[in-house]
Coordinates of C-alpha atoms and ligand atoms in Angstrom, one line a residue:
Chain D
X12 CA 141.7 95.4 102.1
X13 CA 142.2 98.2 101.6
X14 CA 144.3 99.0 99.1
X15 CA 142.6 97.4 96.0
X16 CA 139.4 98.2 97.7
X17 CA 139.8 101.9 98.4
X18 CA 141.1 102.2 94.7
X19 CA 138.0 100.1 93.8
X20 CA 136.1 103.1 95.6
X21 CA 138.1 105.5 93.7
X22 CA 136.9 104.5 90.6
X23 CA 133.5 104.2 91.4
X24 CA 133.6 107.2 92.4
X25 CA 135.3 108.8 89.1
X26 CA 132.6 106.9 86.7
X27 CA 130.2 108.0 88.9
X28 CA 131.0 111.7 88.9
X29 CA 129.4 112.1 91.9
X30 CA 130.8 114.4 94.6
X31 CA 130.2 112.0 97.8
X32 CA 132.1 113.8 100.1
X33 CA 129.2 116.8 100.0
X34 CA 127.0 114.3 101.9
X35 CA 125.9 115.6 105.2
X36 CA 123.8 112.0 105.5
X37 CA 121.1 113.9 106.4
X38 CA 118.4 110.5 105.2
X39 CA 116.4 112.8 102.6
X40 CA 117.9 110.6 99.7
X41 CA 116.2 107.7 101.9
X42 CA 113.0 109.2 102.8
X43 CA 112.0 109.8 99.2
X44 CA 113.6 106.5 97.8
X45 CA 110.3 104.3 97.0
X46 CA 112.4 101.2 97.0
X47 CA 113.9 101.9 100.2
X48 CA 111.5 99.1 102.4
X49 CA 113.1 96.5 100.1
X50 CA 116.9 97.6 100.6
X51 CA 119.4 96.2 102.9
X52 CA 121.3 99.2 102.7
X53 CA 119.3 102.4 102.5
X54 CA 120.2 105.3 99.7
X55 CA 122.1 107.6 102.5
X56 CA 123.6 104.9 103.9
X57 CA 125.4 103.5 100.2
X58 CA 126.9 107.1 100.5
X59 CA 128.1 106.6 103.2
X60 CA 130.2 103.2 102.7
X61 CA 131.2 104.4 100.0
X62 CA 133.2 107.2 100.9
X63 CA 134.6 104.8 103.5
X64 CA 135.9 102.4 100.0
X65 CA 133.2 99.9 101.2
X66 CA 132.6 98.6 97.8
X67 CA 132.9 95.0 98.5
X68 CA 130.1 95.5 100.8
X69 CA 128.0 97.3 98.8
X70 CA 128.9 95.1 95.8
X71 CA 126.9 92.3 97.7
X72 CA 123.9 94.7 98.9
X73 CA 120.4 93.9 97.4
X74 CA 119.9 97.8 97.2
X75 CA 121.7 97.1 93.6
X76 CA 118.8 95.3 92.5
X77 CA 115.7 96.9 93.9
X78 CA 117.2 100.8 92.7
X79 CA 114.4 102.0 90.3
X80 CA 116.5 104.4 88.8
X81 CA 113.7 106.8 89.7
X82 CA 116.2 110.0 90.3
X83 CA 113.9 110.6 93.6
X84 CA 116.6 110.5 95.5
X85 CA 118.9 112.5 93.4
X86 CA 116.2 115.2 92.9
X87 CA 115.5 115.7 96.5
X88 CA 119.4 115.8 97.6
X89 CA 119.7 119.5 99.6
X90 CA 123.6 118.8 98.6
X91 CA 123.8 118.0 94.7
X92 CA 124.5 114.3 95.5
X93 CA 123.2 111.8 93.4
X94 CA 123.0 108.6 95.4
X95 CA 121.3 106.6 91.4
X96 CA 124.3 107.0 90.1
X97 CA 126.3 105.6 92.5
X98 CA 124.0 102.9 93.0
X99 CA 124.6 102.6 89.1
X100 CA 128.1 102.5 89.2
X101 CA 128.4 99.5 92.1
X102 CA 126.5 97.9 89.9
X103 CA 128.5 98.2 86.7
X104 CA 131.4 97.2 89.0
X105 CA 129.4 93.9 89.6
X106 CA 128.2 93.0 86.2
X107 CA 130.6 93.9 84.3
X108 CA 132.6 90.8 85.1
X109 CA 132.5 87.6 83.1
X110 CA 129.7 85.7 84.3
X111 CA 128.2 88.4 86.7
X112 CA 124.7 88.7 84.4
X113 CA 122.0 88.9 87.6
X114 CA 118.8 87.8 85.3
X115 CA 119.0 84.7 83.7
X116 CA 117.8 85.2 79.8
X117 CA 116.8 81.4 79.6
X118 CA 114.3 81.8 82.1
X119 CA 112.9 85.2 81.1
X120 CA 110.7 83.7 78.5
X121 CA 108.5 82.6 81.5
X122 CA 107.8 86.1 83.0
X123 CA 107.3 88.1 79.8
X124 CA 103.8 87.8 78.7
X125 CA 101.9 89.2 75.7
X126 CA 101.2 92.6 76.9
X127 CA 105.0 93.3 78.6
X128 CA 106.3 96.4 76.7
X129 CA 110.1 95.5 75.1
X130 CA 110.7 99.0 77.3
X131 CA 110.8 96.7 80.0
X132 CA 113.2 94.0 78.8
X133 CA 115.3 96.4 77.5
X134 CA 115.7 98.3 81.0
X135 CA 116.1 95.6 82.8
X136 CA 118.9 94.2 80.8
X137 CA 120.5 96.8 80.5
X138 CA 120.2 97.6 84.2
X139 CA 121.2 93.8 85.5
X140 CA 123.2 92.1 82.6
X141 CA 125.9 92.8 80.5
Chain M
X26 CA 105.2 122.5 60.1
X27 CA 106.9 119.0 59.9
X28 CA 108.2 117.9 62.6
X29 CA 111.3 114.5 63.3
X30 CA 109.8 111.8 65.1
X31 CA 111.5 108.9 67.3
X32 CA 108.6 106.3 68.2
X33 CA 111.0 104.3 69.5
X34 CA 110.8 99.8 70.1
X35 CA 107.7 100.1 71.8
X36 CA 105.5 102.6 69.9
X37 CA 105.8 100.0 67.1
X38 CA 104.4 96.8 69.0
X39 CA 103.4 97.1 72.3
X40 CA 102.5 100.8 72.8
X41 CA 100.5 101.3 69.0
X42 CA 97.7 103.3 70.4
X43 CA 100.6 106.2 71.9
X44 CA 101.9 106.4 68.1
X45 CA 98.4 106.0 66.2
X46 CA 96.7 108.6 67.9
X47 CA 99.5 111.0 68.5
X48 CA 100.1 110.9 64.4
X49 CA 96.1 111.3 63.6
X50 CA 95.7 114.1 66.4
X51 CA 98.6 116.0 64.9
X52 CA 96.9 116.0 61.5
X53 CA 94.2 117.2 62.6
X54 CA 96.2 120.2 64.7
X55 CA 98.3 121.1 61.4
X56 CA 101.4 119.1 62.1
X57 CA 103.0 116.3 61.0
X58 CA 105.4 113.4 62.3
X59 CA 108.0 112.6 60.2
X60 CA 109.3 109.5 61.5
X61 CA 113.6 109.2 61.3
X62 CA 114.3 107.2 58.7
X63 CA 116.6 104.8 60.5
X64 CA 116.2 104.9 63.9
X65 CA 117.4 102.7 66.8
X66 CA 116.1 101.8 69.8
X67 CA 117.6 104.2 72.7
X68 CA 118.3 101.8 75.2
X69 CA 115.1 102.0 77.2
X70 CA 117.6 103.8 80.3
X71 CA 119.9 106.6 80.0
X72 CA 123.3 105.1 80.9
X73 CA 124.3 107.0 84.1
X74 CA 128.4 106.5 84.2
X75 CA 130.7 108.6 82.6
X76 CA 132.5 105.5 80.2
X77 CA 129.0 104.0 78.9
X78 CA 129.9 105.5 75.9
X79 CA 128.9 102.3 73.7
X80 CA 125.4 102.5 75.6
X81 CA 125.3 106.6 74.2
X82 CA 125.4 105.5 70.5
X83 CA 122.2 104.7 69.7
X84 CA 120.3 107.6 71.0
X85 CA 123.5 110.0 69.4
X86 CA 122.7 108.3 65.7
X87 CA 119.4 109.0 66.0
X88 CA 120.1 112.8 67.4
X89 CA 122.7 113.3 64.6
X90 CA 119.9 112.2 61.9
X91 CA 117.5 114.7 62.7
X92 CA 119.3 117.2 61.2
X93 CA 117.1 119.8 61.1
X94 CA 115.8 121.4 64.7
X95 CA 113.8 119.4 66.5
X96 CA 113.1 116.2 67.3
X97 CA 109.7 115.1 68.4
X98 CA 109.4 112.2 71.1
X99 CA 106.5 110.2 72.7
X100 CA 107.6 107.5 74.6
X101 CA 108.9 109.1 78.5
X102 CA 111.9 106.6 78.5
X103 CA 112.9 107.6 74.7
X104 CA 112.2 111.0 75.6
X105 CA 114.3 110.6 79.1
X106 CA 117.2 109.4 77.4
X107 CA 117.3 110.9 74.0
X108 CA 117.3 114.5 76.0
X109 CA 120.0 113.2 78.5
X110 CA 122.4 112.3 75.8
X111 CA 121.8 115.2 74.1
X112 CA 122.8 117.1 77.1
X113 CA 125.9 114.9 77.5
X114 CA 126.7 115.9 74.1
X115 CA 126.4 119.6 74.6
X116 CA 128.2 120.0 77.7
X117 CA 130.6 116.9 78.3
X118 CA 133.7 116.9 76.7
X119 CA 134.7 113.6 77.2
X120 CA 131.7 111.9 76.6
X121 CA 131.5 114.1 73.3
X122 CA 134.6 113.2 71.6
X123 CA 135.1 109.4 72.4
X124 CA 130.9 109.2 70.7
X125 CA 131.9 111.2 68.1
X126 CA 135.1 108.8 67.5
X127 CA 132.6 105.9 67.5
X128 CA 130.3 107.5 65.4
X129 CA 132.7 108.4 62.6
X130 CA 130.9 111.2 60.9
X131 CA 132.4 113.5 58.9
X132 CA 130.7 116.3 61.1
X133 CA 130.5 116.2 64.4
X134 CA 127.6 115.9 66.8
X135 CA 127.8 118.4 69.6
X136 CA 123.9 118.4 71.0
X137 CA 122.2 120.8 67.9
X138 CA 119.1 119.2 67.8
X139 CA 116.6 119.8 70.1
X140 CA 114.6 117.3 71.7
X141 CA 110.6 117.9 72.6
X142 CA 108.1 115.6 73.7
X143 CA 104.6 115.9 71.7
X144 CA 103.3 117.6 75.0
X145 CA 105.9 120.5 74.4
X146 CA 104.6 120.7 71.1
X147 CA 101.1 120.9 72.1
X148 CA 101.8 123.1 74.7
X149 CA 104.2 125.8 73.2
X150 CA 103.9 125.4 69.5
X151 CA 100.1 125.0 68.9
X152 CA 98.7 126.1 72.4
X153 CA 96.0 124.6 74.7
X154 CA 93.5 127.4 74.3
X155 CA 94.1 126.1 70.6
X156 CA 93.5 123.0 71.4
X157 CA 90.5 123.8 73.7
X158 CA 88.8 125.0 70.3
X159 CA 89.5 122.4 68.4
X160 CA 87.6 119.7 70.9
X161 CA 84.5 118.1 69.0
X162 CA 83.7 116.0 72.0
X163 CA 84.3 117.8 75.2
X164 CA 85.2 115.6 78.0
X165 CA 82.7 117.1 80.1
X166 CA 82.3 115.7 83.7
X167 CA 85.3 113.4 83.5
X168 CA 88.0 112.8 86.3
X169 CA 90.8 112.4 85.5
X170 CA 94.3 111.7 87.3
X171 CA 97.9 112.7 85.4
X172 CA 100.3 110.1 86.1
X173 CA 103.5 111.5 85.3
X174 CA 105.9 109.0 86.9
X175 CA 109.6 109.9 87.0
X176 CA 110.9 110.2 83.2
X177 CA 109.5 113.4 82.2
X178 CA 110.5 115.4 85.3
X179 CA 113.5 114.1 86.6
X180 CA 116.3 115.7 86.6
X181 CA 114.4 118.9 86.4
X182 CA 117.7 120.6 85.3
X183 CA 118.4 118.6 82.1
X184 CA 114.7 117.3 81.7
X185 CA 113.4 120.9 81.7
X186 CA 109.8 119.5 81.4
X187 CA 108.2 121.4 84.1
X188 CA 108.0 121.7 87.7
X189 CA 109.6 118.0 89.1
X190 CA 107.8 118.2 92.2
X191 CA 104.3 120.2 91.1
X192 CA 104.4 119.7 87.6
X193 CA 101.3 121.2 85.9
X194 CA 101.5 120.7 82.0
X195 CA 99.1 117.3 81.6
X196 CA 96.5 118.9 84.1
X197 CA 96.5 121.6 81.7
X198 CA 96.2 119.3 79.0
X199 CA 93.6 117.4 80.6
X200 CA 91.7 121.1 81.4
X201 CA 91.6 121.6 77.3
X202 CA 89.7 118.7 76.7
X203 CA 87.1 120.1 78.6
X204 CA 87.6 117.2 81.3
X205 CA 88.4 117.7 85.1
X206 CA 92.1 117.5 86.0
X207 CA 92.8 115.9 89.4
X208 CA 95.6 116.6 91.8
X209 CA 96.6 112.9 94.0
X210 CA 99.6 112.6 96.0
X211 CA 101.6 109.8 93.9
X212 CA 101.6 111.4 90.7
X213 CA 105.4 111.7 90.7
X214 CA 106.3 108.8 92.0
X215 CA 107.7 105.7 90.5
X216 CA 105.7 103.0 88.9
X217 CA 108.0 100.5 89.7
X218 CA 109.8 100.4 86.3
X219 CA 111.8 97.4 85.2
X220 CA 111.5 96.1 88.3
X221 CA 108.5 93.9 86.7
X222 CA 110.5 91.3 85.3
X223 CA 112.8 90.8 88.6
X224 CA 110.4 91.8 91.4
X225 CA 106.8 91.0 89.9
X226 CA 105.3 92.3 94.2
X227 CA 107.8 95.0 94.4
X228 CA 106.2 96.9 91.3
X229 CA 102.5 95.8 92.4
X230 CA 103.1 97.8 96.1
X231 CA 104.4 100.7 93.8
X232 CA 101.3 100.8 91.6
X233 CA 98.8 100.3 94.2
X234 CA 100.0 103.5 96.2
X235 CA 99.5 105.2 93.0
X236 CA 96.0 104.1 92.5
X237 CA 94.8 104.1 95.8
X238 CA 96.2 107.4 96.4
X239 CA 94.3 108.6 92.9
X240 CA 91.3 106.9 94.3
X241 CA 91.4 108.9 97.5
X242 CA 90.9 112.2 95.8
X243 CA 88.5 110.7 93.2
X244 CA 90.3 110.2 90.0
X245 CA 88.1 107.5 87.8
X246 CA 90.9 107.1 85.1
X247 CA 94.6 107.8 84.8
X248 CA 96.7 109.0 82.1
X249 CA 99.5 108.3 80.9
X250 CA 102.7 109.1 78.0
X251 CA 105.0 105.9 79.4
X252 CA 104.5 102.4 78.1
X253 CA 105.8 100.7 81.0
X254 CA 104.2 102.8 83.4
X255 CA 100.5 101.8 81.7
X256 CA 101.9 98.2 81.3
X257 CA 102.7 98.3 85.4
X258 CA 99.7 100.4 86.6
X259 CA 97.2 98.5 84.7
X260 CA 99.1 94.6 85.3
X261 CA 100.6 94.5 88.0
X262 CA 98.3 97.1 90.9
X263 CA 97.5 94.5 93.9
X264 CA 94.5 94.6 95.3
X265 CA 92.8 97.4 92.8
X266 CA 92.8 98.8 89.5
X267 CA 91.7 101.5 87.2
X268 CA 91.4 102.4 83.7
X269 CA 94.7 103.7 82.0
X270 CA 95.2 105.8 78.9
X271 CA 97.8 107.4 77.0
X272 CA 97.1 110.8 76.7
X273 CA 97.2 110.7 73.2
X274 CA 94.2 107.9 73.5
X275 CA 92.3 111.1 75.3
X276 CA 93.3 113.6 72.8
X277 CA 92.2 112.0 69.5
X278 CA 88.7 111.2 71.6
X279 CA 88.3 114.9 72.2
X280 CA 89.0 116.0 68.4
X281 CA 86.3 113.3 67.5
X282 CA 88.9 111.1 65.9
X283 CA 89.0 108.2 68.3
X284 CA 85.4 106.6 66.2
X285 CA 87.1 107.4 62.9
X286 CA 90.0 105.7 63.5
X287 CA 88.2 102.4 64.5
X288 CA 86.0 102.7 61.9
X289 CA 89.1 102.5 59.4
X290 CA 90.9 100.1 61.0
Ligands
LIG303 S1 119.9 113.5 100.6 FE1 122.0 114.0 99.9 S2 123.1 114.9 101.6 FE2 121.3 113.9 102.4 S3 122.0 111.8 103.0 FE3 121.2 111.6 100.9 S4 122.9 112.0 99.6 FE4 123.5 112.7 101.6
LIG304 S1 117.0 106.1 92.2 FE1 117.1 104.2 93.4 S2 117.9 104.9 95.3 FE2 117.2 106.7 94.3 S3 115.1 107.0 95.1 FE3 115.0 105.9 93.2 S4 115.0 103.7 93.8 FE4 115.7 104.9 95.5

């Protein structure tokens, strides 16, 4: 690896401003998340890898995708850590490469229907595309 | 007292009933919205790493252009991010002068405004016993449930709403229109978001712990100031359902304006 992939963690981290190393993995993060059934890789856990510069890992994990951005995580964190935002900034690592856009825009036609407020195309394209 | 308004994308389309009532319910209270003249849309989420600054713009035009005071929001997301920025304005450097580089002003923006969702308002500049004696049609024997969802309270530092975790300001609300605020477990917790365009199930499980969990302790009918949170609750709840409102919807009925306004329109 490890070089480019602790350096990789490095900036995640920065972007993120997030002070990982206070993590004491105690799970609350976890416990609150109400995505968490629907993540490979629970909220604690993403800590976790991360301050051990597992962001090629964690730049596969499905936890990218199902994060509401719900800050119930971050609100709930005994140590000031905010696990959204470095959910957030995996994922900008991800999508932020040429050809990395997770929803396909051709094919959204068929799930927005007449009643779906633009606040949720928006989001989500902000969220999973670039 | 004239107050700037952001109604943001959806308040114009999708969400119309938010906007219409909150603007006929504030003439009625002795206030006005005066919508920005050009606004744009804020992005929908507030842009969580440090070097979004091109994601920041939108929501720091539209702070820079209410020039005086405040600047009165409706929508939770708008509200969400148009309050995050503005706190990324006032207290972070970095992100303050390279938006202020983009933006090009002559004067820079450094957070003056202050932003206030129309609940604020109510709240703290015209008052709920105010309110309470302005009702024409009490809502007497109603239940009903605040949803409050995740934009409004979280995080409590920046968001300074209310309590994050036993927030109290739309059961108050709710209390001054003479209807019966009730407390349910899920009222904080997420609707499921976005997630309706990638994860149509994931969103339905959200909204149906929300609802049954209002059902439990007897709500009949939620309420709501979040677009997406009424699109989700009332589309996409498996298995159940329940009749959603903004809370504007329920304030402009209590004033006696709700009949008026369909009679115009
Ligand atoms: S709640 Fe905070 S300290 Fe506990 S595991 Fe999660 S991030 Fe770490
Ligand atoms: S922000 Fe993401 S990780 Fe945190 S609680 Fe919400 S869904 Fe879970």
């Amino acid at each position: 690896m490890q070089i480019r992939e602790m350096e990789e963690a490095a900036e995640v981290l920065r972007i993120s401003t997030v002070k990982a190393e206070n993590c004491m993995q105690c799970g609350k993060c976890s416990a609150a998340c109400p995505a968490g059934a629907r993540m490979d890789i629970l909220p604690h856990r993403f800590v976790w890898e991360l301050m051990n510069g597992r962001v090629s890992l964690l730049a596969k994990s499905g936890t990218l995708w199902q994060c509401l951005s719900c800050f119930a995580c971050s609100a709930r964190c005994p140590r000031g850590v905010d696990p959204a935002r470095l959910i957030e900034a995996v994922r900008l690592t991800v999508i932020r490469r040429q050809g990395a856009n997770s929803i396909n825009v051709d094919e959204l036609p068929q799930v927005i229907d007449e009643n779906m407020p633009q606040q949720a195309i928006v989001s989500a394209l902000r969220k999973y595309n670039k | 007292m004239v107050y700037n308004y952001y109604p943001g994308c959806t308040l114009s389309t999708k969400a119309k009933k938010l906007d219409i009532y909150a603007r006929a319910a504030a003439k009625a209270l002795g206030f006005e919205l005066a919508e920005l003249k050009e606004w744009q849309c804020c992005g929908a989420v507030y842009p969580l790493a440090q070097d979004a600054i091109g994601e920041r713009l939108a929501a720091a035009r539209s702070l820079a252009a209410a020039e005086d005071g405040k600047l009165v929001t409706l929508c939770s997301a708008c509200h969400h991010v148009l309050k995050r920025v503005n706190a990324d304005m006032a207290a972070n450097g970095e992100i303050c002068a390279k938006v202020n580089a983009y933006l090009g002003e002559e004067e820079t923006y450094h957070g003056q405004t202050e932003v206030w969702h129309y609940l604020e308002i109510l709240k703290r500049e015209i008052g709920f016993d105010e309110i309470a004696r302005r009702v024409k049609n009490p809502l007497t024997g109603r239940k009903i449930g605040a949803y409050y969802g995740c934009l409004l309270l979280r995080p409590a530092g920046v968001m300074q709403f209310d309590d994050a975790e036993n927030p109290g300001i739309l059961e108050d609300f709710i209390a001054a229109l003479g209807a019966t605020p009730i407390i349910y477990d899920y009222r904080n917790e997420c609707c499921g978001g976005y997630l309706t365009l990638t994860d149509k199930q994931a969103t339905g499980e959200m909204v149906g712990r929300v609802i049954a969990s209002a059902r439990q302790k007897g709500v009949a009918e939620l309420i709501t100031a979040c677009p997406l949170c009424s699109y989700n609750l009332e589309v996409n709840a498996l298995g159940t359902e329940m009749p959603v409102h903004y809370f504007t919807e329920l304030l402009a009925e209590a004033l006696g304006l709700k009949e008026e306004e369909t009679a115009c329109r």
